[in-house]
């Protein structure tokens, strides 16, 4: 028997009582403001409790839960166990701390719920404007193009796809074998792993990423690069791209970018610069010697969510040749064709410039933060961070129990506890244990890396909330824990 057709569906996902949810929403906002304002008063990290982990493990719910109870579940079991990168003593990996304004902007964007990929709507124009500003920040010409993406990882892959298209426009349709010679790409041994992942994804294979050795300052050795280029060409391979680092993830080293630009020009290679956090000091004239050459690159990646403190996620890729950028990604699709008028008119669809079709309105928080603070306030914060990193390095150098493990040219400081008596082989586990106890005590959150197989505690400082005394607290805690562990 045919089922009866319901003439009126009386259900939606809107609240049963708008005013009740509105009230709860205000409570959430109050709680989040308090959470941000008092971040420094809490431990920088609290291990997620077993109760909290248990509380979320259940089969996919069949029936709904009251929203107030749901929020209380969040407040009790999720919020307290954050990686608190908004804490003044959070310096882990490379993570920005976000802002209260960014949080509000995200709420506005989410309320609009725009899919910023296509259509004649204002978010599309805001997105375009933020790309214009990004070009100005990096000294790229007006004619360049760009795309806001989740972060530098995707920004780097996007640039690599453009670089591959530059090597051969046939690869897009014919595949990598359209170029009979093996394509080869170059970057320093300190290049971020996401670039290698990108090289894998675009079909070049990470074995064909040449890890060029670095000097004692962790900068690419350009003579080695040249030697490798000659050798590879002789072997019948086809170099196509150089990746320069503006701020390596381990130590913040800036490759000699002007030299890389000259080599790329001579050798007719694409120059991409990974400037995830280290391209941001380009805003400071005192970095002209080191970062001005970004302006000569074919593409550059950087993050707004690291050293610009925009709330996660927000990254950007810029590509000098807008036509090539579009060609590398565009395809004519019936259901995405632009119209002359109506909702489907408007700017060129952003799916023509990257892999994503659905995109959120991440441009709004960037636009609002740039408008609210202006570049001058960002410059002040960046200089403050640079000075604080130097202050930390000087504390370490003055302290006989600590050892600076790499130059600190930017905002990254690598060091270890070394009382002199344990054998060097014991220093690695000792420093790892110090770091874990530091986290467990909730005092501060630097992280770690290995430099020449030596475990180092690593402070990556993009934190606008840190004050000088926070670095005193860090140093004192590490010495106290180190002494405790070595029985001194
Ligand atoms: C963080 C980082 C990346 C990756 O950026 P995401 O925003 O995390 O995707 C790439 N390169 C460098 C140098 C980085 O520091």
Short mmCIF file of C-alpha atoms and ligand atoms in Angstrom, two decimals:
data_model
loop_
_atom_site.label_atom_id
_atom_site.label_comp_id
_atom_site.label_asym_id
_atom_site.label_seq_id
_atom_site.Cartn_x
_atom_site.Cartn_y
_atom_site.Cartn_z
CA UNK A 1 0.00 0.00 0.00
CA UNK A 2 1.28 3.44 -0.86
CA UNK A 3 2.38 5.44 2.13
CA UNK A 4 0.43 8.55 2.94
CA UNK A 5 2.24 11.75 2.02
CA UNK A 6 2.79 14.11 4.91
CA UNK A 7 1.62 17.51 3.82
CA UNK A 8 3.33 19.39 6.58
CA UNK A 9 6.61 18.45 8.18
CA UNK A 10 6.40 20.06 11.57
CA UNK A 11 9.97 19.31 12.56
CA UNK A 12 13.22 21.22 12.18
CA UNK A 13 16.50 21.38 14.04
CA UNK A 14 15.78 24.85 15.37
CA UNK A 15 15.35 25.22 19.12
CA UNK A 16 11.96 24.48 20.61
CA UNK A 17 12.42 27.63 22.66
CA UNK A 18 14.56 30.27 21.00
CA UNK A 19 14.71 32.33 24.16
CA UNK A 20 15.98 29.41 26.24
CA UNK A 21 18.80 28.60 23.83
CA UNK A 22 19.55 32.29 23.54
CA UNK A 23 19.97 32.42 27.32
CA UNK A 24 22.22 29.38 27.28
CA UNK A 25 24.21 31.00 24.48
CA UNK A 26 24.83 34.05 26.66
CA UNK A 27 26.00 31.80 29.46
CA UNK A 28 28.42 30.08 27.06
CA UNK A 29 29.77 33.45 26.00
CA UNK A 30 30.24 34.57 29.61
CA UNK A 31 32.00 31.32 30.44
CA UNK A 32 34.33 31.60 27.45
CA UNK A 33 35.26 35.20 28.27
CA UNK A 34 36.07 34.09 31.80
CA UNK A 35 38.02 31.12 30.42
CA UNK A 36 40.19 33.38 28.26
CA UNK A 37 40.59 36.13 30.83
CA UNK A 38 41.76 33.72 33.53
CA UNK A 39 43.83 31.38 31.33
CA UNK A 40 47.07 32.20 33.18
CA UNK A 41 45.56 31.28 36.53
CA UNK A 42 45.03 27.66 35.57
CA UNK A 43 47.60 24.94 34.91
CA UNK A 44 48.85 25.10 31.33
CA UNK A 45 47.78 21.48 30.96
CA UNK A 46 45.64 19.00 32.86
CA UNK A 47 45.62 15.38 31.83
CA UNK A 48 42.14 14.40 30.58
CA UNK A 49 40.58 12.45 33.45
CA UNK A 50 39.34 8.90 33.01
CA UNK A 51 35.87 10.12 33.93
CA UNK A 52 36.02 12.72 31.18
CA UNK A 53 37.16 10.18 28.59
CA UNK A 54 34.52 7.69 29.74
CA UNK A 55 31.81 10.34 29.62
CA UNK A 56 31.97 10.65 25.85
CA UNK A 57 32.23 6.97 24.99
CA UNK A 58 28.83 5.70 24.05
CA UNK A 59 27.06 4.41 20.96
CA UNK A 60 25.88 7.09 18.57
CA UNK A 61 22.89 8.62 20.39
CA UNK A 62 19.42 7.61 19.23
CA UNK A 63 17.64 10.22 21.30
CA UNK A 64 18.40 13.81 22.02
CA UNK A 65 19.75 15.34 25.21
CA UNK A 66 18.57 18.61 26.71
CA UNK A 67 20.92 21.39 25.54
CA UNK A 68 21.63 22.73 29.03
CA UNK A 69 22.69 19.26 30.19
CA UNK A 70 24.73 18.94 27.02
CA UNK A 71 26.54 22.20 27.70
CA UNK A 72 27.27 21.11 31.26
CA UNK A 73 28.79 17.90 29.90
CA UNK A 74 31.06 20.04 27.73
CA UNK A 75 31.96 22.42 30.55
CA UNK A 76 32.78 19.55 32.90
CA UNK A 77 34.45 17.02 30.63
CA UNK A 78 35.86 18.77 27.59
CA UNK A 79 36.76 22.39 28.25
CA UNK A 80 39.05 21.79 31.28
CA UNK A 81 41.25 19.35 29.35
CA UNK A 82 42.36 21.56 26.51
CA UNK A 83 45.86 22.04 25.13
CA UNK A 84 45.77 25.54 26.53
CA UNK A 85 47.61 27.46 23.86
CA UNK A 86 45.95 30.62 25.23
CA UNK A 87 48.01 30.25 28.45
CA UNK A 88 50.85 32.77 28.89
CA UNK A 89 53.34 29.92 29.35
CA UNK A 90 52.32 27.82 26.36
CA UNK A 91 55.17 27.60 23.85
CA UNK A 92 54.58 24.15 22.36
CA UNK A 93 55.12 23.02 18.77
CA UNK A 94 54.33 26.26 16.91
CA UNK A 95 50.86 27.31 17.99
CA UNK A 96 49.26 30.69 18.24
CA UNK A 97 47.05 31.55 21.19
CA UNK A 98 44.03 33.03 19.42
CA UNK A 99 42.13 36.08 20.64
CA UNK A 100 38.74 36.85 22.15
CA UNK A 101 37.91 38.87 19.05
CA UNK A 102 38.81 35.91 16.84
CA UNK A 103 36.45 33.77 18.88
CA UNK A 104 33.62 36.24 18.34
CA UNK A 105 34.38 36.50 14.64
CA UNK A 106 34.21 32.71 14.37
CA UNK A 107 30.81 32.83 16.03
CA UNK A 108 29.60 35.44 13.54
CA UNK A 109 30.98 33.42 10.62
CA UNK A 110 29.38 30.25 11.92
CA UNK A 111 26.09 32.06 12.37
CA UNK A 112 26.22 33.15 8.75
CA UNK A 113 27.16 29.56 7.87
CA UNK A 114 28.39 30.68 4.47
CA UNK A 115 30.07 28.19 2.21
CA UNK A 116 32.71 30.55 0.84
CA UNK A 117 33.43 28.89 -2.48
CA UNK A 118 30.93 30.28 -4.91
CA UNK A 119 28.15 32.81 -5.25
CA UNK A 120 27.61 36.53 -5.22
CA UNK A 121 27.77 37.06 -1.50
CA UNK A 122 29.71 39.43 0.70
CA UNK A 123 31.84 36.73 2.42
CA UNK A 124 33.37 35.97 -1.01
CA UNK A 125 34.47 39.60 -1.26
CA UNK A 126 35.83 39.63 2.29
CA UNK A 127 37.81 36.46 1.46
CA UNK A 128 39.20 38.15 -1.65
CA UNK A 129 40.09 41.27 0.34
CA UNK A 130 42.02 39.23 2.90
CA UNK A 131 43.99 37.65 0.06
CA UNK A 132 44.72 41.18 -1.25
CA UNK A 133 46.02 42.15 2.19
CA UNK A 134 48.08 38.96 2.35
CA UNK A 135 49.75 39.92 -0.93
CA UNK A 136 50.55 43.36 0.48
CA UNK A 137 51.95 41.84 3.68
CA UNK A 138 54.30 39.59 1.72
CA UNK A 139 55.20 42.16 -0.94
CA UNK A 140 53.59 40.15 -3.73
CA UNK A 141 52.31 42.09 -6.77
CA UNK A 142 48.64 43.01 -7.23
CA UNK A 143 48.52 40.58 -10.12
CA UNK A 144 49.35 37.58 -7.92
CA UNK A 145 46.67 35.26 -6.59
CA UNK A 146 46.18 33.39 -3.38
CA UNK A 147 43.94 31.19 -1.32
CA UNK A 148 43.04 30.94 2.34
CA UNK A 149 43.39 27.35 3.51
CA UNK A 150 43.40 25.44 6.79
CA UNK A 151 47.13 25.86 7.36
CA UNK A 152 50.62 25.85 5.93
CA UNK A 153 50.51 22.10 5.22
CA UNK A 154 47.72 22.52 2.68
CA UNK A 155 49.19 25.85 1.55
CA UNK A 156 52.47 24.06 0.74
CA UNK A 157 50.73 21.27 -1.18
CA UNK A 158 48.73 23.85 -3.13
CA UNK A 159 51.94 25.64 -4.10
CA UNK A 160 53.62 22.35 -5.05
CA UNK A 161 50.74 21.50 -7.38
CA UNK A 162 51.21 24.89 -9.06
CA UNK A 163 54.97 24.24 -9.27
CA UNK A 164 54.31 20.85 -10.87
CA UNK A 165 51.95 22.46 -13.36
CA UNK A 166 54.71 24.94 -14.14
CA UNK A 167 57.06 22.02 -14.83
CA UNK A 168 54.57 20.50 -17.23
CA UNK A 169 50.97 21.46 -17.96
CA UNK A 170 50.39 17.90 -19.24
CA UNK A 171 50.75 16.24 -15.85
CA UNK A 172 47.32 17.49 -14.80
CA UNK A 173 45.59 15.28 -17.36
CA UNK A 174 48.22 12.72 -18.38
CA UNK A 175 49.71 12.00 -14.99
CA UNK A 176 53.27 12.20 -13.79
CA UNK A 177 54.57 10.06 -16.67
CA UNK A 178 53.86 12.92 -19.05
CA UNK A 179 57.36 13.98 -18.03
CA UNK A 180 59.66 11.05 -18.86
CA UNK A 181 62.54 12.28 -16.67
CA UNK A 182 62.12 11.96 -12.92
CA UNK A 183 61.16 15.33 -11.42
CA UNK A 184 63.31 16.37 -8.48
CA UNK A 185 62.73 18.98 -5.78
CA UNK A 186 65.20 20.58 -3.35
CA UNK A 187 65.07 21.98 0.13
CA UNK A 188 67.16 21.94 3.27
CA UNK A 189 67.31 18.92 5.56
CA UNK A 190 65.40 21.09 8.06
CA UNK A 191 62.37 21.46 5.76
CA UNK A 192 59.06 20.71 7.49
CA UNK A 193 57.72 17.21 7.04
CA UNK A 194 54.47 18.49 5.49
CA UNK A 195 56.47 19.53 2.41
CA UNK A 196 57.65 15.94 2.01
CA UNK A 197 54.09 14.73 2.41
CA UNK A 198 53.13 17.19 -0.32
CA UNK A 199 55.86 15.82 -2.56
CA UNK A 200 54.43 12.34 -1.97
CA UNK A 201 50.87 13.46 -2.70
CA UNK A 202 51.73 15.13 -6.01
CA UNK A 203 53.28 11.93 -7.31
CA UNK A 204 56.94 12.95 -7.19
CA UNK A 205 57.80 10.70 -4.25
CA UNK A 206 59.70 11.77 -1.16
CA UNK A 207 62.87 9.99 -2.32
CA UNK A 208 63.02 12.69 -4.98
CA UNK A 209 63.08 15.45 -2.41
CA UNK A 210 66.77 16.27 -2.03
CA UNK A 211 67.54 17.06 1.59
CA UNK A 212 70.30 19.60 1.15
CA UNK A 213 72.67 19.73 4.17
CA UNK A 214 72.61 22.76 6.48
CA UNK A 215 75.35 24.85 8.06
CA UNK A 216 75.86 25.24 11.81
CA UNK A 217 73.06 27.81 11.85
CA UNK A 218 70.68 25.27 10.27
CA UNK A 219 70.54 27.22 7.00
CA UNK A 220 70.67 25.47 3.64
CA UNK A 221 74.17 25.16 2.13
CA UNK A 222 73.67 26.77 -1.26
CA UNK A 223 76.94 25.37 -2.66
CA UNK A 224 75.68 21.87 -1.82
CA UNK A 225 72.39 22.71 -3.51
CA UNK A 226 74.20 23.79 -6.67
CA UNK A 227 76.33 20.65 -6.61
CA UNK A 228 73.25 18.45 -6.31
CA UNK A 229 71.55 20.28 -9.17
CA UNK A 230 74.52 19.65 -11.48
CA UNK A 231 74.73 16.02 -10.42
CA UNK A 232 71.01 15.37 -10.92
CA UNK A 233 70.93 17.03 -14.32
CA UNK A 234 73.95 14.95 -15.36
CA UNK A 235 72.09 11.84 -14.25
CA UNK A 236 69.20 12.76 -16.58
CA UNK A 237 66.84 13.85 -13.84
CA UNK A 238 64.72 16.99 -14.04
CA UNK A 239 64.96 19.52 -11.19
CA UNK A 240 61.78 21.62 -11.03
CA UNK A 241 61.48 23.33 -7.66
CA UNK A 242 63.41 24.71 -4.70
CA UNK A 243 61.74 25.09 -1.33
CA UNK A 244 63.23 27.77 0.91
CA UNK A 245 62.53 28.06 4.61
CA UNK A 246 61.61 31.33 6.24
CA UNK A 247 61.82 30.01 9.79
CA UNK A 248 62.50 26.29 10.13
CA UNK A 249 60.31 24.42 12.56
CA UNK A 250 63.24 23.13 14.65
CA UNK A 251 65.22 26.30 15.29
CA UNK A 252 63.64 29.18 13.35
CA UNK A 253 66.50 29.32 10.86
CA UNK A 254 65.95 31.50 7.80
CA UNK A 255 67.58 30.15 4.64
CA UNK A 256 69.58 32.66 2.55
CA UNK A 257 66.50 33.40 0.48
CA UNK A 258 68.09 35.95 -1.86
CA UNK A 259 70.68 33.33 -2.84
CA UNK A 260 67.95 30.73 -3.38
CA UNK A 261 66.08 33.24 -5.53
CA UNK A 262 69.17 33.81 -7.66
CA UNK A 263 69.76 30.07 -8.09
CA UNK A 264 66.11 29.46 -8.97
CA UNK A 265 66.25 32.23 -11.55
CA UNK A 266 69.47 30.94 -13.14
CA UNK A 267 68.28 27.35 -13.19
CA UNK A 268 64.72 28.26 -14.23
CA UNK A 269 63.22 26.52 -11.21
CA UNK A 270 60.11 27.36 -9.22
CA UNK A 271 60.94 28.90 -5.85
CA UNK A 272 58.49 28.16 -3.08
CA UNK A 273 58.98 29.55 0.41
CA UNK A 274 57.55 27.85 3.47
CA UNK A 275 57.10 30.74 5.87
CA UNK A 276 54.51 29.13 8.13
CA UNK A 277 55.45 31.37 11.04
CA UNK A 278 58.81 32.81 9.96
CA UNK A 279 57.44 34.86 7.06
CA UNK A 280 55.46 37.01 9.50
CA UNK A 281 58.45 39.14 10.63
CA UNK A 282 58.48 40.37 7.04
CA UNK A 283 56.16 43.01 8.48
CA UNK A 284 59.22 44.44 10.31
CA UNK A 285 61.65 46.57 8.27
CA UNK A 286 64.55 45.24 10.38
CA UNK A 287 64.04 41.87 8.66
CA UNK A 288 64.47 43.26 5.14
CA UNK A 289 67.91 41.68 4.72
CA UNK A 290 66.60 38.25 5.52
CA UNK A 291 63.00 38.25 4.31
CA UNK A 292 62.75 40.82 1.52
CA UNK A 293 63.57 38.04 -0.97
CA UNK A 294 60.18 36.47 -0.29
CA UNK A 295 59.05 39.05 -2.85
CA UNK A 296 61.02 37.17 -5.51
CA UNK A 297 59.46 33.78 -4.84
CA UNK A 298 56.96 32.11 -7.15
CA UNK A 299 54.88 31.11 -4.14
CA UNK A 300 54.85 31.50 -0.38
CA UNK A 301 52.92 29.84 2.43
CA UNK A 302 52.22 31.29 5.82
CA UNK A 303 49.84 30.85 8.70
CA UNK A 304 47.57 33.39 10.32
CA UNK A 305 46.93 30.97 13.19
CA UNK A 306 50.53 30.88 14.40
CA UNK A 307 52.31 34.22 14.76
CA UNK A 308 49.29 36.35 13.84
CA UNK A 309 47.27 34.75 16.68
CA UNK A 310 44.18 34.22 14.53
CA UNK A 311 42.01 31.45 15.95
CA UNK A 312 42.40 28.03 14.32
CA UNK A 313 42.40 27.38 11.41
CA UNK A 314 43.78 30.01 9.07
CA UNK A 315 46.62 29.62 6.59
CA UNK A 316 47.40 31.24 3.25
CA UNK A 317 49.20 30.47 0.01
CA UNK A 318 50.18 33.14 -2.50
CA UNK A 319 51.12 32.40 -6.10
CA UNK A 320 52.79 35.00 -8.27
CA UNK A 321 51.34 33.79 -11.57
CA UNK A 322 47.57 33.97 -11.07
CA UNK A 323 46.83 32.51 -14.51
CA UNK A 324 49.00 29.47 -13.88
CA UNK A 325 47.48 29.07 -10.42
CA UNK A 326 43.99 28.95 -11.89
CA UNK A 327 45.02 26.64 -14.70
CA UNK A 328 46.52 24.16 -12.24
CA UNK A 329 43.20 23.72 -10.43
CA UNK A 330 40.31 24.89 -12.58
CA UNK A 331 37.94 22.65 -14.45
CA UNK A 332 34.71 23.53 -16.20
CA UNK A 333 31.92 21.91 -14.26
CA UNK A 334 28.29 22.34 -15.28
CA UNK A 335 26.89 22.78 -11.82
CA UNK A 336 29.50 25.36 -10.83
CA UNK A 337 29.34 27.65 -13.90
CA UNK A 338 28.98 31.34 -13.14
CA UNK A 339 25.84 33.16 -14.25
CA UNK A 340 25.48 36.77 -15.34
CA UNK A 341 23.05 37.60 -12.55
CA UNK A 342 21.45 36.10 -9.50
CA UNK A 343 22.96 34.11 -6.65
CA UNK A 344 25.31 32.23 -8.99
CA UNK A 345 26.92 35.36 -10.36
CA UNK A 346 29.85 36.96 -8.61
CA UNK A 347 33.56 36.30 -8.16
CA UNK A 348 35.35 33.38 -9.78
CA UNK A 349 34.67 30.26 -7.71
CA UNK A 350 37.43 29.54 -5.22
CA UNK A 351 37.41 25.83 -6.08
CA UNK A 352 39.35 26.96 -9.17
CA UNK A 353 42.36 27.77 -6.97
CA UNK A 354 42.70 24.78 -4.65
CA UNK A 355 41.44 21.35 -3.68
CA UNK A 356 38.55 22.42 -1.48
CA UNK A 357 35.02 23.15 -2.64
CA UNK A 358 33.26 23.67 0.67
CA UNK A 359 35.13 26.30 2.67
CA UNK A 360 34.24 28.14 5.84
CA UNK A 361 34.29 31.90 6.31
CA UNK A 362 37.73 31.91 7.94
CA UNK A 363 38.38 35.22 6.21
CA UNK A 364 36.10 37.02 8.67
CA UNK A 365 38.28 36.48 11.75
CA UNK A 366 41.40 37.47 9.79
CA UNK A 367 39.66 40.55 8.38
CA UNK A 368 38.36 41.57 11.81
CA UNK A 369 41.65 41.05 13.57
CA UNK A 370 43.60 43.00 10.95
CA UNK A 371 41.01 45.79 11.13
CA UNK A 372 40.89 45.83 14.94
CA UNK A 373 44.63 45.75 15.62
CA UNK A 374 46.20 47.08 12.45
CA UNK A 375 49.63 45.90 11.36
CA UNK A 376 51.26 48.24 13.90
CA UNK A 377 49.93 46.30 16.85
CA UNK A 378 51.01 43.02 15.30
CA UNK A 379 54.49 44.49 14.78
CA UNK A 380 54.61 45.39 18.47
CA UNK A 381 53.67 41.84 19.48
CA UNK A 382 56.18 40.25 17.09
CA UNK A 383 58.99 42.49 18.39
CA UNK A 384 57.95 41.69 21.95
CA UNK A 385 58.14 37.97 21.19
CA UNK A 386 61.56 38.35 19.56
CA UNK A 387 62.89 40.27 22.57
CA UNK A 388 61.44 37.74 25.01
CA UNK A 389 63.08 34.89 23.06
CA UNK A 390 66.42 36.72 23.36
CA UNK A 391 65.74 37.23 27.06
CA UNK A 392 65.17 33.50 27.51
CA UNK A 393 68.34 32.69 25.55
CA UNK A 394 70.30 35.05 27.81
CA UNK A 395 68.85 33.44 30.95
CA UNK A 396 69.97 30.06 29.65
CA UNK A 397 73.45 31.29 28.83
CA UNK A 398 73.85 32.74 32.29
CA UNK A 399 72.69 29.57 33.99
CA UNK A 400 75.45 26.95 34.39
CA UNK A 401 72.93 24.08 34.63
CA UNK A 402 71.37 24.94 31.26
CA UNK A 403 72.84 24.74 27.81
CA UNK A 404 71.68 26.59 24.71
CA UNK A 405 71.60 23.98 21.94
CA UNK A 406 71.16 26.08 18.78
CA UNK A 407 71.33 29.70 17.72
CA UNK A 408 68.03 31.49 18.35
CA UNK A 409 67.74 33.80 15.36
CA UNK A 410 63.97 34.22 15.63
CA UNK A 411 61.44 33.06 18.20
CA UNK A 412 62.58 29.49 18.82
CA UNK A 413 64.92 28.63 21.69
CA UNK A 414 66.35 25.10 22.02
CA UNK A 415 68.15 24.14 25.22
CA UNK A 416 68.64 21.38 27.74
CA UNK A 417 69.40 20.76 31.40
CA UNK A 418 72.99 19.63 31.66
CA UNK A 419 74.51 19.44 35.14
CA UNK A 420 77.74 18.05 33.70
CA UNK A 421 77.84 14.79 35.64
CA UNK A 422 75.48 12.45 33.72
CA UNK A 423 76.96 10.80 30.67
CA UNK A 424 75.80 12.52 27.43
CA UNK A 425 73.67 9.47 26.61
CA UNK A 426 71.68 10.03 29.80
CA UNK A 427 70.89 13.63 28.95
CA UNK A 428 68.26 12.67 26.38
CA UNK A 429 66.04 10.65 28.73
CA UNK A 430 66.72 13.13 31.54
CA UNK A 431 65.50 16.10 29.54
CA UNK A 432 62.52 14.20 28.23
CA UNK A 433 61.57 13.35 31.82
CA UNK A 434 62.03 17.00 32.87
CA UNK A 435 59.70 18.11 30.09
CA UNK A 436 57.03 15.56 30.97
CA UNK A 437 57.13 16.54 34.64
CA UNK A 438 57.00 20.22 33.71
CA UNK A 439 53.80 19.51 31.78
CA UNK A 440 52.38 17.33 34.54
CA UNK A 441 52.96 20.08 37.09
CA UNK A 442 51.05 22.37 34.72
CA UNK A 443 53.71 25.08 34.93
CA UNK A 444 54.71 25.65 31.33
CA UNK A 445 54.40 23.94 27.97
CA UNK A 446 57.41 24.10 25.74
CA UNK A 447 57.85 20.96 23.61
CA UNK A 448 60.89 19.23 22.18
CA UNK A 449 62.89 18.21 19.17
CA UNK A 450 66.05 16.31 18.36
CA UNK A 451 69.04 18.29 17.09
CA UNK A 452 71.90 16.04 15.95
CA UNK A 453 70.28 13.26 17.96
CA UNK A 454 70.29 15.36 21.09
CA UNK A 455 66.97 15.80 22.84
CA UNK A 456 66.27 19.47 23.40
CA UNK A 457 63.52 21.37 25.16
CA UNK A 458 62.14 23.75 22.59
CA UNK A 459 60.31 27.02 23.20
CA UNK A 460 58.50 28.25 20.07
CA UNK A 461 57.26 31.66 21.02
CA UNK A 462 54.28 33.10 19.18
CA UNK A 463 52.42 33.90 22.39
CA UNK A 464 51.08 37.44 22.76
CA UNK A 465 50.20 36.81 26.42
CA UNK A 466 53.69 35.90 27.71
CA UNK A 467 55.49 38.34 29.99
CA UNK A 468 59.18 38.41 30.90
CA UNK A 469 58.52 36.81 34.30
CA UNK A 470 56.96 33.79 32.58
CA UNK A 471 60.41 32.90 31.25
CA UNK A 472 61.89 33.25 34.74
CA UNK A 473 59.25 30.80 35.96
CA UNK A 474 60.14 28.37 33.15
CA UNK A 475 63.87 28.42 33.86
CA UNK A 476 63.41 28.05 37.61
CA UNK A 477 61.02 25.12 37.20
CA UNK A 478 63.34 23.27 34.83
CA UNK A 479 66.27 23.67 37.20
CA UNK A 480 64.19 22.56 40.16
CA UNK A 481 62.89 19.45 38.35
CA UNK A 482 66.32 18.69 36.90
CA UNK A 483 67.98 18.92 40.32
CA UNK A 484 65.29 16.74 41.83
CA UNK A 485 65.79 14.07 39.16
CA UNK A 486 69.60 14.09 39.47
CA UNK A 487 69.46 14.15 43.28
CA UNK A 488 71.24 17.48 43.56
C1 LIG B 1 53.61 24.64 11.39
C2 LIG B 1 54.46 24.54 10.20
C3 LIG B 1 53.97 23.97 9.03
C4 LIG B 1 52.60 23.34 8.96
O1 LIG B 1 51.62 24.29 9.14
P1 LIG B 1 50.15 23.91 9.61
O2 LIG B 1 49.50 25.23 9.75
O3 LIG B 1 50.31 23.21 10.94
O4 LIG B 1 49.55 23.04 8.59
C5 LIG B 1 54.77 24.00 7.91
N1 LIG B 1 56.01 24.53 7.94
C6 LIG B 1 56.52 25.08 9.06
C7 LIG B 1 57.88 25.67 9.03
C8 LIG B 1 55.76 25.09 10.23
O5 LIG B 1 56.26 25.63 11.34
#
